[in-house]
Amino acid sequence: MSFTTQEEIKSFGGKIVKLQHDSKETKTKMDVNLYLPKQYYEKPDTKLPVLVFLSGLSCTPNNCSEKGFWQPYCNEYGFAMVFPDTSPRGAGVEGEDETYKFGTGAGFYVDATEEKWSKNYRMYSYISKELLPGLASAYSQLDFDNISITGHSMGGYGALMFYFRHPGRFKSVSAFAPISNPSNGEWGRTGFSVYLGNDKSKWAEYDPTELIKKYDGPTTPILIHTGKADPHYYEEHQLLPENLLKASEESKLKGKIISHMEDGYNHSFYFVSSFTKDHAAHHAKYLGLTSKL
Ligand SMILES: N[C@@H](CCC(=O)N[C@@H](CS)C(=O)NCC(=O)O)C(=O)O
């Protein structure tokens, strides 16, 4: 797979690298951002671990690159970051630009089985089978065997879902305001029914609250933050972290979910970036890194 560099922007001593490539999974061009920390340039012989950040509804790779404030922590610990896009863009599927809830910016990290969407909306295979292996070949200085995953909202769901479906592939997972039980909230039900149809057994293959019950991998603690003043949490009940916690009690991960419910925080990147430091420290620990500051 070949990547074209669209832009390189120096930031906190490292660089945000904006890449584009042709995807065989989505059959469109895809954008992805990387953050290469200062160690990438200063120590070319050292392999660097990687943290993947999956974004939420309506986001491009730029939202978190600009507003997540990860760069200082990538430099503090010495890990690179990957910010994938949230869907194909310009696939030409009828209705894909109708709403922020499905289509462009809202791929839900699934491989669609509904015919209309199934040719392009293949974000599950795109991320796991195309993007990460492609970046691993293109950036030999990055260690894609020492990788962790996090995300926000739809991306928090995505991070948990990839982690539970691939036991051991990621060293750790964390999430900010994850859609923890998509089958039971309006955002998740809308996305899942559009892409997967109405067969709930297909939804269960992606729903973290279902997947955790069968999970049989490492028992690394999982860090979750949710804002109590997030209307998508307390008013719309889109996030349902309690359902995931309850399911975890009957699972191999009993007692392993560290869930912080934070007073006064909403759903935005003002909330996410307030806890970036904690999530960076969490992943650094399981990626075998310690603070260099
Ligand atoms: N009101 C939002 C709903 C979607 C939303 O809240 N998106 C969150 C993730 S679920 C987000 O990160 N938006 C982009 C941003 O804040 O930069 C919209 O219409 O875009």
Short mmCIF file of C-alpha atoms and ligand atoms in Angstrom, two decimals:
data_model
loop_
_atom_site.label_atom_id
_atom_site.label_comp_id
_atom_site.label_asym_id
_atom_site.label_seq_id
_atom_site.Cartn_x
_atom_site.Cartn_y
_atom_site.Cartn_z
CA MET A 1 0.00 0.00 0.00
CA SER A 2 1.41 3.39 -0.81
CA PHE A 3 0.78 6.56 1.17
CA THR A 4 1.01 10.10 -0.19
CA THR A 5 2.09 12.75 2.28
CA GLN A 6 -0.33 15.68 2.05
CA GLU A 7 1.21 17.80 4.79
CA GLU A 8 3.79 17.62 7.59
CA ILE A 9 3.30 19.99 10.50
CA LYS A 10 5.86 20.37 13.27
CA SER A 11 4.18 20.18 16.68
CA PHE A 12 5.75 19.87 20.17
CA GLY A 13 9.07 18.78 18.66
CA GLY A 14 7.56 15.94 16.59
CA LYS A 15 5.35 16.10 13.51
CA ILE A 16 1.73 15.56 12.53
CA VAL A 17 1.92 13.79 9.17
CA LYS A 18 -1.26 13.89 7.07
CA LEU A 19 -1.40 10.92 4.71
CA GLN A 20 -3.73 9.73 1.97
CA HIS A 21 -3.96 6.35 0.25
CA ASP A 22 -6.22 4.28 -1.98
CA SER A 23 -8.17 1.70 -0.02
CA LYS A 24 -9.16 -1.65 -1.49
CA GLU A 25 -11.62 -2.17 1.39
CA THR A 26 -13.59 1.09 1.00
CA LYS A 27 -12.78 1.60 -2.69
CA THR A 28 -12.17 5.28 -1.99
CA LYS A 29 -9.20 7.41 -1.07
CA MET A 30 -8.73 7.47 2.70
CA ASP A 31 -7.09 10.07 4.92
CA VAL A 32 -5.13 9.21 8.05
CA ASN A 33 -2.97 11.30 10.37
CA LEU A 34 0.12 10.13 12.22
CA TYR A 35 1.89 11.84 15.06
CA LEU A 36 5.59 11.00 15.03
CA PRO A 37 7.07 12.08 18.36
CA LYS A 38 10.46 13.73 18.68
CA GLN A 39 12.12 10.34 19.43
CA TYR A 40 11.26 9.29 15.87
CA TYR A 41 13.62 11.92 14.54
CA GLU A 42 16.18 11.92 17.36
CA LYS A 43 16.60 8.15 17.74
CA PRO A 44 16.13 6.55 14.32
CA ASP A 45 17.38 3.16 15.62
CA THR A 46 14.72 2.86 18.33
CA LYS A 47 11.39 1.21 17.48
CA LEU A 48 8.43 3.17 18.85
CA PRO A 49 5.15 1.73 20.16
CA VAL A 50 1.90 2.95 18.66
CA LEU A 51 -1.42 4.18 20.07
CA VAL A 52 -4.48 4.24 17.78
CA PHE A 53 -7.17 6.88 18.46
CA LEU A 54 -10.59 6.16 16.90
CA SER A 55 -12.82 9.21 16.63
CA GLY A 56 -16.54 9.73 17.00
CA LEU A 57 -19.48 10.73 14.86
CA SER A 58 -18.78 13.50 12.34
CA CYS A 59 -14.99 13.47 12.89
CA THR A 60 -12.15 13.36 10.37
CA PRO A 61 -8.56 12.49 11.37
CA ASN A 62 -8.09 16.19 12.17
CA ASN A 63 -10.48 16.65 15.11
CA CYS A 64 -8.41 14.74 17.63
CA SER A 65 -5.08 15.75 16.04
CA GLU A 66 -6.04 19.37 16.69
CA LYS A 67 -8.01 19.11 19.93
CA GLY A 68 -6.89 15.95 21.73
CA PHE A 69 -3.58 17.40 23.05
CA TRP A 70 -1.78 14.05 22.83
CA GLN A 71 1.52 15.34 21.43
CA PRO A 72 3.21 16.29 24.75
CA TYR A 73 2.47 12.81 26.12
CA CYS A 74 3.66 11.04 22.95
CA ASN A 75 6.96 12.87 23.53
CA GLU A 76 6.97 12.28 27.28
CA TYR A 77 6.72 8.51 26.86
CA GLY A 78 7.93 7.97 23.30
CA PHE A 79 4.99 6.53 21.36
CA ALA A 80 3.55 7.39 17.95
CA MET A 81 -0.16 7.85 17.27
CA VAL A 82 -2.47 6.93 14.41
CA PHE A 83 -5.68 8.92 13.84
CA PRO A 84 -7.81 7.06 11.24
CA ASP A 85 -10.87 8.50 9.53
CA THR A 86 -14.35 7.46 10.66
CA SER A 87 -15.77 6.35 7.29
CA PRO A 88 -15.16 6.38 3.55
CA ARG A 89 -15.82 9.78 1.97
CA GLY A 90 -17.41 10.33 -1.42
CA ALA A 91 -18.26 6.65 -1.89
CA GLY A 92 -21.41 7.72 -3.73
CA VAL A 93 -23.86 5.66 -1.66
CA GLU A 94 -27.31 7.24 -1.79
CA GLY A 95 -28.17 8.89 1.55
CA GLU A 96 -24.61 8.84 2.91
CA ASP A 97 -24.57 12.61 3.52
CA GLU A 98 -28.12 12.87 4.94
CA THR A 99 -27.27 12.87 8.67
CA TYR A 100 -24.28 12.71 11.02
CA LYS A 101 -25.64 9.40 12.38
CA PHE A 102 -24.65 7.12 9.49
CA GLY A 103 -22.79 7.36 6.20
CA THR A 104 -19.99 9.92 5.89
CA GLY A 105 -18.24 10.39 9.25
CA ALA A 106 -20.16 7.55 10.87
CA GLY A 107 -18.84 4.17 9.69
CA PHE A 108 -19.23 2.52 13.14
CA TYR A 109 -16.11 0.44 12.46
CA VAL A 110 -18.22 -2.43 11.05
CA ASP A 111 -18.17 -4.32 7.77
CA ALA A 112 -21.65 -3.53 6.40
CA THR A 113 -23.69 -6.50 5.28
CA GLU A 114 -26.68 -4.53 3.95
CA GLU A 115 -26.16 -4.54 0.19
CA LYS A 116 -26.31 -0.81 -0.39
CA TRP A 117 -23.45 -0.13 2.03
CA SER A 118 -21.48 -3.36 1.83
CA LYS A 119 -19.17 -2.40 -1.03
CA ASN A 120 -17.62 0.63 0.69
CA TYR A 121 -18.55 0.74 4.38
CA ARG A 122 -15.96 -1.79 5.52
CA MET A 123 -14.26 0.12 8.32
CA TYR A 124 -13.67 -3.01 10.42
CA SER A 125 -11.55 -4.65 7.73
CA TYR A 126 -10.13 -1.31 6.65
CA ILE A 127 -8.64 -0.55 10.08
CA SER A 128 -7.58 -4.03 11.14
CA LYS A 129 -6.56 -5.68 7.87
CA GLU A 130 -5.51 -2.78 5.65
CA LEU A 131 -4.54 0.42 7.46
CA LEU A 132 -2.53 -0.94 10.40
CA PRO A 133 -0.61 -3.55 8.35
CA GLY A 134 -0.07 -0.93 5.61
CA LEU A 135 1.39 1.57 8.06
CA ALA A 136 3.54 -1.17 9.60
CA SER A 137 5.19 -1.83 6.21
CA ALA A 138 5.56 1.85 5.34
CA TYR A 139 6.96 2.92 8.75
CA SER A 140 9.46 0.29 9.85
CA GLN A 141 10.54 2.46 12.79
CA LEU A 142 7.09 2.03 14.35
CA ASP A 143 6.39 -1.20 16.22
CA PHE A 144 2.90 -2.30 15.27
CA ASP A 145 3.35 -5.42 17.43
CA ASN A 146 3.46 -3.14 20.47
CA ILE A 147 0.21 -1.29 19.98
CA SER A 148 -2.71 -0.05 22.10
CA ILE A 149 -6.06 1.46 21.20
CA THR A 150 -8.34 4.21 22.49
CA GLY A 151 -11.16 6.37 21.17
CA HIS A 152 -14.02 8.75 21.81
CA SER A 153 -17.78 8.05 21.65
CA MET A 154 -18.32 5.96 18.45
CA GLY A 155 -14.53 5.58 18.50
CA GLY A 156 -14.58 4.54 22.17
CA TYR A 157 -17.02 1.80 21.18
CA GLY A 158 -14.68 0.97 18.26
CA ALA A 159 -11.64 0.71 20.53
CA LEU A 160 -13.41 -1.65 22.98
CA MET A 161 -14.86 -3.68 20.10
CA PHE A 162 -11.49 -4.22 18.35
CA TYR A 163 -9.86 -5.05 21.70
CA PHE A 164 -12.47 -7.65 22.68
CA ARG A 165 -12.57 -9.20 19.20
CA HIS A 166 -8.78 -9.56 18.93
CA PRO A 167 -7.62 -10.76 22.37
CA GLY A 168 -3.94 -10.00 22.81
CA ARG A 169 -3.49 -7.97 19.63
CA PHE A 170 -3.60 -4.67 21.55
CA LYS A 171 -1.63 -4.30 24.78
CA SER A 172 -4.30 -2.08 26.36
CA VAL A 173 -7.56 -0.28 25.65
CA SER A 174 -9.18 2.83 27.04
CA ALA A 175 -12.15 4.97 26.02
CA PHE A 176 -13.64 8.43 26.42
CA ALA A 177 -17.46 8.50 26.63
CA PRO A 178 -17.72 5.21 24.70
CA ILE A 179 -21.01 4.05 23.18
CA SER A 180 -20.68 1.01 25.43
CA ASN A 181 -23.82 -0.90 24.47
CA PRO A 182 -24.71 0.33 20.95
CA SER A 183 -27.55 -2.20 20.53
CA ASN A 184 -29.49 -0.33 23.24
CA GLY A 185 -28.93 3.35 22.42
CA GLU A 186 -30.38 5.33 19.53
CA TRP A 187 -27.03 6.16 17.84
CA GLY A 188 -25.89 2.54 17.91
CA ARG A 189 -29.25 1.08 16.89
CA THR A 190 -29.45 3.51 13.98
CA GLY A 191 -25.92 2.75 12.73
CA PHE A 192 -26.17 -1.00 13.27
CA SER A 193 -29.54 -1.31 11.54
CA VAL A 194 -28.33 0.74 8.56
CA TYR A 195 -25.16 -1.32 8.07
CA LEU A 196 -26.09 -4.74 9.49
CA GLY A 197 -29.88 -4.90 9.09
CA ASN A 198 -32.23 -5.99 11.82
CA ASP A 199 -30.67 -9.33 12.79
CA LYS A 200 -29.55 -8.62 16.37
CA SER A 201 -27.14 -11.56 16.34
CA LYS A 202 -25.04 -9.55 13.87
CA TRP A 203 -25.13 -6.54 16.19
CA ALA A 204 -23.84 -8.70 19.05
CA GLU A 205 -20.67 -9.43 17.04
CA TYR A 206 -19.74 -5.78 17.46
CA ASP A 207 -21.39 -4.72 20.72
CA PRO A 208 -18.78 -4.40 23.55
CA THR A 209 -21.38 -5.26 26.20
CA GLU A 210 -22.04 -8.57 24.41
CA LEU A 211 -18.40 -9.22 23.41
CA ILE A 212 -17.05 -8.80 26.96
CA LYS A 213 -19.16 -11.78 28.11
CA LYS A 214 -17.22 -14.11 25.79
CA TYR A 215 -13.82 -12.37 26.09
CA ASP A 216 -11.06 -14.79 27.05
CA GLY A 217 -7.87 -12.71 26.64
CA PRO A 218 -5.44 -10.92 28.96
CA THR A 219 -6.94 -9.22 32.02
CA THR A 220 -5.25 -5.85 31.65
CA PRO A 221 -7.29 -3.07 33.34
CA ILE A 222 -9.47 -0.95 31.05
CA LEU A 223 -9.72 2.81 31.65
CA ILE A 224 -12.96 4.67 30.84
CA HIS A 225 -13.91 8.30 31.47
CA THR A 226 -17.43 9.67 30.96
CA GLY A 227 -18.70 13.19 31.64
CA LYS A 228 -21.76 13.33 33.90
CA ALA A 229 -22.87 16.59 32.21
CA ASP A 230 -22.80 14.95 28.78
CA PRO A 231 -26.38 15.07 27.45
CA HIS A 232 -25.65 12.04 25.25
CA TYR A 233 -25.07 10.23 28.56
CA TYR A 234 -27.63 11.53 31.07
CA GLU A 235 -30.42 12.66 28.74
CA GLU A 236 -30.27 10.52 25.59
CA HIS A 237 -28.75 7.37 27.13
CA GLN A 238 -26.53 6.75 24.11
CA LEU A 239 -23.46 5.69 26.09
CA LEU A 240 -24.72 3.23 28.75
CA PRO A 241 -21.36 2.58 30.49
CA GLU A 242 -23.30 0.94 33.35
CA ASN A 243 -24.39 -1.87 31.01
CA LEU A 244 -20.78 -2.66 30.12
CA LEU A 245 -19.76 -2.57 33.78
CA LYS A 246 -22.62 -4.89 34.73
CA ALA A 247 -21.69 -7.33 31.95
CA SER A 248 -18.05 -7.24 33.08
CA GLU A 249 -19.04 -8.53 36.53
CA GLU A 250 -19.92 -11.91 35.00
CA SER A 251 -16.83 -11.95 32.77
CA LYS A 252 -13.10 -12.62 32.89
CA LEU A 253 -12.68 -8.84 33.26
CA LYS A 254 -14.62 -8.66 36.55
CA GLY A 255 -13.22 -5.74 38.54
CA LYS A 256 -10.90 -4.73 35.70
CA ILE A 257 -12.87 -1.79 34.30
CA ILE A 258 -11.79 1.47 35.92
CA SER A 259 -14.76 3.72 35.13
CA HIS A 260 -14.52 7.38 36.13
CA MET A 261 -17.77 9.36 36.00
CA GLU A 262 -16.63 12.98 35.95
CA ASP A 263 -18.78 15.81 37.35
CA GLY A 264 -19.50 18.75 35.07
CA TYR A 265 -17.82 17.49 31.86
CA ASN A 266 -19.71 17.31 28.56
CA HIS A 267 -19.06 15.19 25.43
CA SER A 268 -16.66 17.51 23.62
CA PHE A 269 -12.91 17.53 23.12
CA TYR A 270 -12.75 19.92 26.12
CA PHE A 271 -13.71 16.81 28.11
CA VAL A 272 -11.50 14.37 26.16
CA SER A 273 -8.38 16.52 26.41
CA SER A 274 -8.90 16.99 30.16
CA PHE A 275 -8.18 13.25 30.61
CA THR A 276 -5.67 12.68 27.79
CA LYS A 277 -2.86 12.69 30.36
CA ASP A 278 -4.43 9.82 32.35
CA HIS A 279 -5.06 7.73 29.22
CA ALA A 280 -1.54 8.35 27.91
CA ALA A 281 -0.08 7.17 31.25
CA HIS A 282 -2.36 4.10 31.20
CA HIS A 283 -1.24 3.01 27.73
CA ALA A 284 2.42 3.91 28.33
CA LYS A 285 2.44 1.47 31.26
CA TYR A 286 1.21 -1.46 29.16
CA LEU A 287 3.37 -0.51 26.17
CA GLY A 288 6.38 -0.84 28.48
CA LEU A 289 7.21 2.87 28.55
CA THR A 290 8.05 5.16 31.45
CA SER A 291 8.05 8.94 31.62
CA LYS A 292 11.27 10.54 30.38
CA LEU A 293 10.44 13.88 32.01
N1 LIG B 1 -23.67 17.55 17.48
C1 LIG B 1 -22.68 16.76 16.85
C2 LIG B 1 -23.02 15.32 17.08
C3 LIG B 1 -21.87 14.47 16.83
C4 LIG B 1 -20.88 14.54 17.95
O1 LIG B 1 -21.16 14.89 19.11
N2 LIG B 1 -19.69 14.18 17.59
C5 LIG B 1 -18.61 14.08 18.54
C6 LIG B 1 -18.21 12.62 18.62
S1 LIG B 1 -19.63 11.60 18.94
C7 LIG B 1 -17.41 14.88 18.06
O2 LIG B 1 -16.29 14.57 18.41
N3 LIG B 1 -17.65 15.91 17.25
C8 LIG B 1 -16.58 16.68 16.62
C9 LIG B 1 -15.84 17.64 17.50
O3 LIG B 1 -16.25 17.92 18.64
O4 LIG B 1 -14.76 18.08 17.05
C10 LIG B 1 -22.63 17.02 15.33
O5 LIG B 1 -23.69 17.29 14.77
O6 LIG B 1 -21.52 16.97 14.76
#
